[in-house]
Amino acid sequence: MDPTLCRDCAKLMPAGPVCPHCGSARVVSHPELLDLSIAHIDCDAFYASVEKRDDPSLLDKPLIVGHPGGRGVVTTACYIARKFGPRSAMPMFKALELCPHAVVIPPNMAKYKAVSQQIRALMLKATPQVEPLSLDEAYLDLTPEHRLIDRHPVVILARLARAIERDVGVTVSIGLSYNKSLAKLASDRDKPRGLSVIGRAEAKSILAPLPVGAIHGIGRATASRLEADGITTVAQLQAMSEAALVARMGKFGKALAERVHGIDNRRITPDRPLKSVSVENTFARDQRTLEPMAAELRDLTGKLVARLQRAGVGGSTVVLKLKTGDFKTLSRQIHLPHPTQRFETLWEHGFSLLRREADGRPFRLIGIGVSELAPAVEADPPDLFQ
Ligand code: TTP
Ligand code: MG
């Protein structure tokens, strides 16, 4: 009998259609259920779910998140809207032709970021090995040496899904397998609120009928090249030798030969490289004149330098951030010929950006940061002419 879990009470149970503990029929059964520990978690219709959470009157309505108006595109369509055809990246006018009664809400990235961090914090209670892929998805390594809770991964995952629903108010779909590619494939097979399992014994046969684009690393261009040669399914790639794949695809052929057979040795790497460093502050009262804003910018630049030194990096793009009295965020940048962590350089460029914007409008927030980071040793090379 296959190991079986009730997804509602997160308890292992005897095989059967209904949980003897809570009566739920949301059960998952699989011969390898207790042997798999790599997970991919992806939120369901993420931006739309957050908006529905914050306005329950939208719950039973088709909702599209995206910029309304002629040239906008759909960022997310909720599952009700998707029944009528709208999808991510579809032009808004087309989505509204398909679903004219949809409610359209512009995206609120700051909010989605905050929700994403809340979800991340819950994931980190299960394992420090969390590798985010975007705001709404991450890999988790729940092997015994990494997991922080002494339970089977599938139990931890069911509890995590429950905690995210209860504490954050959005639903997720989970893929559980023995490597990243298959965990990601799995999470997409049962949506929304899914828990899908791909075991070692079935991986090849699950991959076989899929289009070649389902393999990690085969993008649209490669897929159409293969299709032009009559290779449309993974089964056809499985039938080719590694040598044949290398001859056709070059270096990637070797990894491809493994992937089509369900092998993927990529590790889960929690530490994403730092992309930017910044500091900001909201004024006690909105400011309209240059002097007080410049004074604040000077203080912030000092803090920025301290942070850059601590992180051991410099940046070659200086970014000034301003928020207007009516909450519009402006971002102005200057690209430098080399990375810097010097106060004078950052202050000089930050100030020149600020001077152009300080035209009497009220501002509520100011910030400064750098991006395009490089190690501190590469920052501020000595100037031969000085
Ligand atoms: P996805 O996980 O691809 O989509 P989703 O969460 O909306 O829906 P589901 O996972 O249930 O299929 O993307 C996550 C978020 O990323 C999505 O809510 C909006 C954003 N996004 C874009 O901005 N543009 C895009 O083209 C896509 C695909 C997503
Ligand atoms: Mg998603």
mmCIF file of N, CA and C in Angstrom, residues 113-184:
data_model
loop_
_atom_site.group_PDB
_atom_site.id
_atom_site.type_symbol
_atom_site.label_atom_id
_atom_site.label_comp_id
_atom_site.label_asym_id
_atom_site.label_seq_id
_atom_site.Cartn_x
_atom_site.Cartn_y
_atom_site.Cartn_z
ATOM 1 N N LYS A 113 5.893 42.401 -3.055
ATOM 2 C CA LYS A 113 7.215 42.137 -2.486
ATOM 3 C C LYS A 113 7.101 41.822 -1.000
ATOM 4 N N ALA A 114 6.279 42.601 -0.315
ATOM 5 C CA ALA A 114 6.111 42.381 1.125
ATOM 6 C C ALA A 114 5.491 41.010 1.380
ATOM 7 N N VAL A 115 4.487 40.645 0.582
ATOM 8 C CA VAL A 115 3.854 39.329 0.749
ATOM 9 C C VAL A 115 4.876 38.227 0.479
ATOM 10 N N SER A 116 5.687 38.447 -0.548
ATOM 11 C CA SER A 116 6.703 37.468 -0.905
ATOM 12 C C SER A 116 7.677 37.245 0.257
ATOM 13 N N GLN A 117 8.037 38.330 0.933
ATOM 14 C CA GLN A 117 8.962 38.204 2.061
ATOM 15 C C GLN A 117 8.331 37.447 3.226
ATOM 16 N N GLN A 118 7.033 37.680 3.414
ATOM 17 C CA GLN A 118 6.311 36.953 4.468
ATOM 18 C C GLN A 118 6.319 35.450 4.173
ATOM 19 N N ILE A 119 6.090 35.114 2.917
ATOM 20 C CA ILE A 119 6.085 33.696 2.529
ATOM 21 C C ILE A 119 7.484 33.114 2.686
ATOM 22 N N ARG A 120 8.475 33.884 2.273
ATOM 23 C CA ARG A 120 9.866 33.439 2.405
ATOM 24 C C ARG A 120 10.199 33.131 3.867
ATOM 25 N N ALA A 121 9.718 34.004 4.759
ATOM 26 C CA ALA A 121 10.007 33.806 6.187
ATOM 27 C C ALA A 121 9.416 32.480 6.675
ATOM 28 N N LEU A 122 8.223 32.136 6.208
ATOM 29 C CA LEU A 122 7.627 30.854 6.604
ATOM 30 C C LEU A 122 8.432 29.686 6.039
ATOM 31 N N MET A 123 8.890 29.832 4.794
ATOM 32 C CA MET A 123 9.697 28.758 4.193
ATOM 33 C C MET A 123 10.975 28.535 4.995
ATOM 34 N N LEU A 124 11.560 29.643 5.463
ATOM 35 C CA LEU A 124 12.834 29.546 6.177
ATOM 36 C C LEU A 124 12.692 28.867 7.537
ATOM 37 N N LYS A 125 11.450 28.734 8.010
ATOM 38 C CA LYS A 125 11.258 27.959 9.240
ATOM 39 C C LYS A 125 11.402 26.471 8.959
ATOM 40 N N ALA A 126 11.218 26.094 7.694
ATOM 41 C CA ALA A 126 11.322 24.677 7.341
ATOM 42 C C ALA A 126 12.756 24.284 7.004
ATOM 43 N N THR A 127 13.475 25.166 6.334
ATOM 44 C CA THR A 127 14.861 24.889 5.941
ATOM 45 C C THR A 127 15.564 26.200 5.582
ATOM 46 N N PRO A 128 16.858 26.308 5.895
ATOM 47 C CA PRO A 128 17.579 27.497 5.432
ATOM 48 C C PRO A 128 17.867 27.417 3.928
ATOM 49 N N GLN A 129 17.731 26.217 3.364
ATOM 50 C CA GLN A 129 18.033 26.030 1.939
ATOM 51 C C GLN A 129 16.817 26.389 1.098
ATOM 52 N N VAL A 130 16.550 27.680 0.989
ATOM 53 C CA VAL A 130 15.445 28.187 0.168
ATOM 54 C C VAL A 130 16.064 28.999 -0.959
ATOM 55 N N GLU A 131 15.778 28.636 -2.183
ATOM 56 C CA GLU A 131 16.312 29.378 -3.327
ATOM 57 C C GLU A 131 15.165 30.033 -4.087
ATOM 58 N N PRO A 132 14.970 31.334 -3.890
ATOM 59 C CA PRO A 132 13.880 31.996 -4.590
ATOM 60 C C PRO A 132 14.199 32.137 -6.080
ATOM 61 N N LEU A 133 13.178 31.956 -6.913
ATOM 62 C CA LEU A 133 13.352 32.143 -8.355
ATOM 63 C C LEU A 133 12.729 33.446 -8.809
ATOM 64 N N SER A 134 11.680 33.848 -8.109
ATOM 65 C CA SER A 134 11.012 35.116 -8.399
ATOM 66 C C SER A 134 10.210 35.429 -7.148
ATOM 67 N N LEU A 135 9.391 36.468 -7.209
ATOM 68 C CA LEU A 135 8.611 36.829 -6.024
ATOM 69 C C LEU A 135 7.726 35.679 -5.566
ATOM 70 N N ASP A 136 7.268 34.860 -6.496
ATOM 71 C CA ASP A 136 6.228 33.894 -6.103
ATOM 72 C C ASP A 136 6.658 32.437 -6.164
ATOM 73 N N GLU A 137 7.943 32.166 -6.350
ATOM 74 C CA GLU A 137 8.342 30.756 -6.385
ATOM 75 C C GLU A 137 9.728 30.537 -5.811
ATOM 76 N N ALA A 138 9.931 29.345 -5.262
ATOM 77 C CA ALA A 138 11.222 29.024 -4.655
ATOM 78 C C ALA A 138 11.407 27.510 -4.621
ATOM 79 N N TYR A 139 12.682 27.114 -4.631
ATOM 80 C CA TYR A 139 13.037 25.719 -4.364
ATOM 81 C C TYR A 139 13.352 25.567 -2.884
ATOM 82 N N LEU A 140 13.000 24.410 -2.325
ATOM 83 C CA LEU A 140 13.348 24.102 -0.940
ATOM 84 C C LEU A 140 14.046 22.755 -0.892
ATOM 85 N N ASP A 141 15.154 22.714 -0.171
ATOM 86 C CA ASP A 141 15.851 21.454 0.045
ATOM 87 C C ASP A 141 15.484 20.938 1.434
ATOM 88 N N LEU A 142 14.728 19.847 1.465
ATOM 89 C CA LEU A 142 14.251 19.294 2.739
ATOM 90 C C LEU A 142 14.909 17.957 3.059
ATOM 91 N N THR A 143 16.120 17.748 2.514
ATOM 92 C CA THR A 143 16.857 16.538 2.870
ATOM 93 C C THR A 143 17.187 16.604 4.367
ATOM 94 N N PRO A 144 17.378 15.426 5.001
ATOM 95 C CA PRO A 144 17.552 15.399 6.459
ATOM 96 C C PRO A 144 18.652 16.327 6.955
ATOM 97 N N GLU A 145 19.744 16.494 6.195
ATOM 98 C CA GLU A 145 20.821 17.343 6.722
ATOM 99 C C GLU A 145 20.459 18.823 6.698
ATOM 100 N N HIS A 146 19.407 19.194 5.994
ATOM 101 C CA HIS A 146 19.062 20.618 5.921
ATOM 102 C C HIS A 146 17.770 20.988 6.641
ATOM 103 N N ARG A 147 16.797 20.061 6.673
ATOM 104 C CA ARG A 147 15.501 20.470 7.205
ATOM 105 C C ARG A 147 15.584 20.756 8.694
ATOM 106 N N LEU A 148 14.752 21.736 9.126
ATOM 107 C CA LEU A 148 14.791 22.175 10.516
ATOM 108 C C LEU A 148 13.711 21.499 11.357
ATOM 109 N N ILE A 149 12.850 20.732 10.691
ATOM 110 C CA ILE A 149 11.776 20.040 11.395
ATOM 111 C C ILE A 149 11.947 18.556 11.110
ATOM 112 N N ASP A 150 11.920 17.757 12.152
ATOM 113 C CA ASP A 150 12.210 16.340 11.998
ATOM 114 C C ASP A 150 10.955 15.579 11.574
ATOM 115 N N ARG A 151 10.500 15.860 10.361
ATOM 116 C CA ARG A 151 9.322 15.188 9.808
ATOM 117 C C ARG A 151 9.616 14.862 8.349
ATOM 118 N N HIS A 152 8.802 13.996 7.771
ATOM 119 C CA HIS A 152 8.956 13.741 6.341
ATOM 120 C C HIS A 152 8.701 15.046 5.569
ATOM 121 N N PRO A 153 9.485 15.280 4.493
ATOM 122 C CA PRO A 153 9.295 16.504 3.711
ATOM 123 C C PRO A 153 7.842 16.759 3.311
ATOM 124 N N VAL A 154 7.134 15.715 2.943
ATOM 125 C CA VAL A 154 5.762 15.942 2.473
ATOM 126 C C VAL A 154 4.871 16.471 3.607
ATOM 127 N N VAL A 155 5.169 16.051 4.836
ATOM 128 C CA VAL A 155 4.413 16.547 5.994
ATOM 129 C C VAL A 155 4.750 18.023 6.227
ATOM 130 N N ILE A 156 6.054 18.331 6.163
ATOM 131 C CA ILE A 156 6.482 19.727 6.330
ATOM 132 C C ILE A 156 5.823 20.606 5.262
ATOM 133 N N LEU A 157 5.764 20.103 4.058
ATOM 134 C CA LEU A 157 5.213 20.896 2.953
ATOM 135 C C LEU A 157 3.712 21.135 3.109
ATOM 136 N N ALA A 158 2.990 20.116 3.554
ATOM 137 C CA ALA A 158 1.549 20.291 3.747
ATOM 138 C C ALA A 158 1.288 21.317 4.853
ATOM 139 N N ARG A 159 2.104 21.265 5.903
ATOM 140 C CA ARG A 159 1.952 22.251 6.984
ATOM 141 C C ARG A 159 2.298 23.645 6.501
ATOM 142 N N LEU A 160 3.342 23.723 5.678
ATOM 143 C CA LEU A 160 3.765 25.015 5.153
ATOM 144 C C LEU A 160 2.674 25.629 4.280
ATOM 145 N N ALA A 161 2.083 24.823 3.411
ATOM 146 C CA ALA A 161 1.007 25.320 2.544
ATOM 147 C C ALA A 161 -0.146 25.844 3.403
ATOM 148 N N ARG A 162 -0.433 25.106 4.473
ATOM 149 C CA ARG A 162 -1.515 25.500 5.378
ATOM 150 C C ARG A 162 -1.168 26.814 6.082
ATOM 151 N N ALA A 163 0.082 26.937 6.521
ATOM 152 C CA ALA A 163 0.502 28.166 7.218
ATOM 153 C C ALA A 163 0.459 29.366 6.273
ATOM 154 N N ILE A 164 0.854 29.169 5.020
ATOM 155 C CA ILE A 164 0.840 30.282 4.067
ATOM 156 C C ILE A 164 -0.610 30.727 3.821
ATOM 157 N N GLU A 165 -1.516 29.762 3.696
ATOM 158 C CA GLU A 165 -2.926 30.126 3.508
ATOM 159 C C GLU A 165 -3.471 30.881 4.712
ATOM 160 N N ARG A 166 -3.132 30.375 5.901
ATOM 161 C CA ARG A 166 -3.708 30.932 7.117
ATOM 162 C C ARG A 166 -3.073 32.283 7.455
ATOM 163 N N ASP A 167 -1.762 32.370 7.401
ATOM 164 C CA ASP A 167 -1.070 33.561 7.895
ATOM 165 C C ASP A 167 -0.886 34.637 6.830
ATOM 166 N N VAL A 168 -0.784 34.222 5.570
ATOM 167 C CA VAL A 168 -0.539 35.201 4.506
ATOM 168 C C VAL A 168 -1.797 35.430 3.674
ATOM 169 N N GLY A 169 -2.606 34.390 3.528
ATOM 170 C CA GLY A 169 -3.868 34.556 2.820
ATOM 171 C C GLY A 169 -3.799 34.311 1.326
ATOM 172 N N VAL A 170 -2.781 33.592 0.864
ATOM 173 C CA VAL A 170 -2.757 33.172 -0.547
ATOM 174 C C VAL A 170 -2.492 31.665 -0.601
ATOM 175 N N THR A 171 -2.816 31.062 -1.742
ATOM 176 C CA THR A 171 -2.613 29.620 -1.874
ATOM 177 C C THR A 171 -1.391 29.338 -2.750
ATOM 178 N N VAL A 172 -0.814 28.163 -2.533
ATOM 179 C CA VAL A 172 0.372 27.774 -3.299
ATOM 180 C C VAL A 172 0.151 26.390 -3.901
ATOM 181 N N SER A 173 0.969 26.088 -4.903
ATOM 182 C CA SER A 173 1.022 24.725 -5.428
ATOM 183 C C SER A 173 2.440 24.210 -5.262
ATOM 184 N N ILE A 174 2.521 22.934 -4.884
ATOM 185 C CA ILE A 174 3.805 22.352 -4.506
ATOM 186 C C ILE A 174 4.144 21.185 -5.412
ATOM 187 N N GLY A 175 5.391 21.156 -5.833
ATOM 188 C CA GLY A 175 5.906 19.984 -6.544
ATOM 189 C C GLY A 175 6.949 19.330 -5.665
ATOM 190 N N LEU A 176 6.871 17.996 -5.525
ATOM 191 C CA LEU A 176 7.835 17.266 -4.697
ATOM 192 C C LEU A 176 8.485 16.198 -5.548
ATOM 193 N N SER A 177 9.824 16.209 -5.569
ATOM 194 C CA SER A 177 10.522 15.212 -6.365
ATOM 195 C C SER A 177 11.934 15.027 -5.814
ATOM 196 N N TYR A 178 12.857 14.546 -6.674
ATOM 197 C CA TYR A 178 14.216 14.299 -6.189
ATOM 198 C C TYR A 178 15.229 15.230 -6.836
ATOM 199 N N ASN A 179 14.770 16.147 -7.701
ATOM 200 C CA ASN A 179 15.670 17.189 -8.192
ATOM 201 C C ASN A 179 14.861 18.422 -8.597
ATOM 202 N N LYS A 180 15.609 19.498 -8.917
ATOM 203 C CA LYS A 180 14.958 20.778 -9.178
ATOM 204 C C LYS A 180 14.031 20.740 -10.392
ATOM 205 N N SER A 181 14.544 20.244 -11.518
ATOM 206 C CA SER A 181 13.747 20.248 -12.752
ATOM 207 C C SER A 181 12.408 19.568 -12.548
ATOM 208 N N LEU A 182 12.462 18.392 -11.893
ATOM 209 C CA LEU A 182 11.226 17.622 -11.760
ATOM 210 C C LEU A 182 10.295 18.213 -10.705
ATOM 211 N N ALA A 183 10.879 18.821 -9.660
ATOM 212 C CA ALA A 183 10.033 19.477 -8.660
ATOM 213 C C ALA A 183 9.275 20.633 -9.314
ATOM 214 N N LYS A 184 9.966 21.377 -10.180
ATOM 215 C CA LYS A 184 9.320 22.506 -10.842
ATOM 216 C C LYS A 184 8.250 22.031 -11.814
#
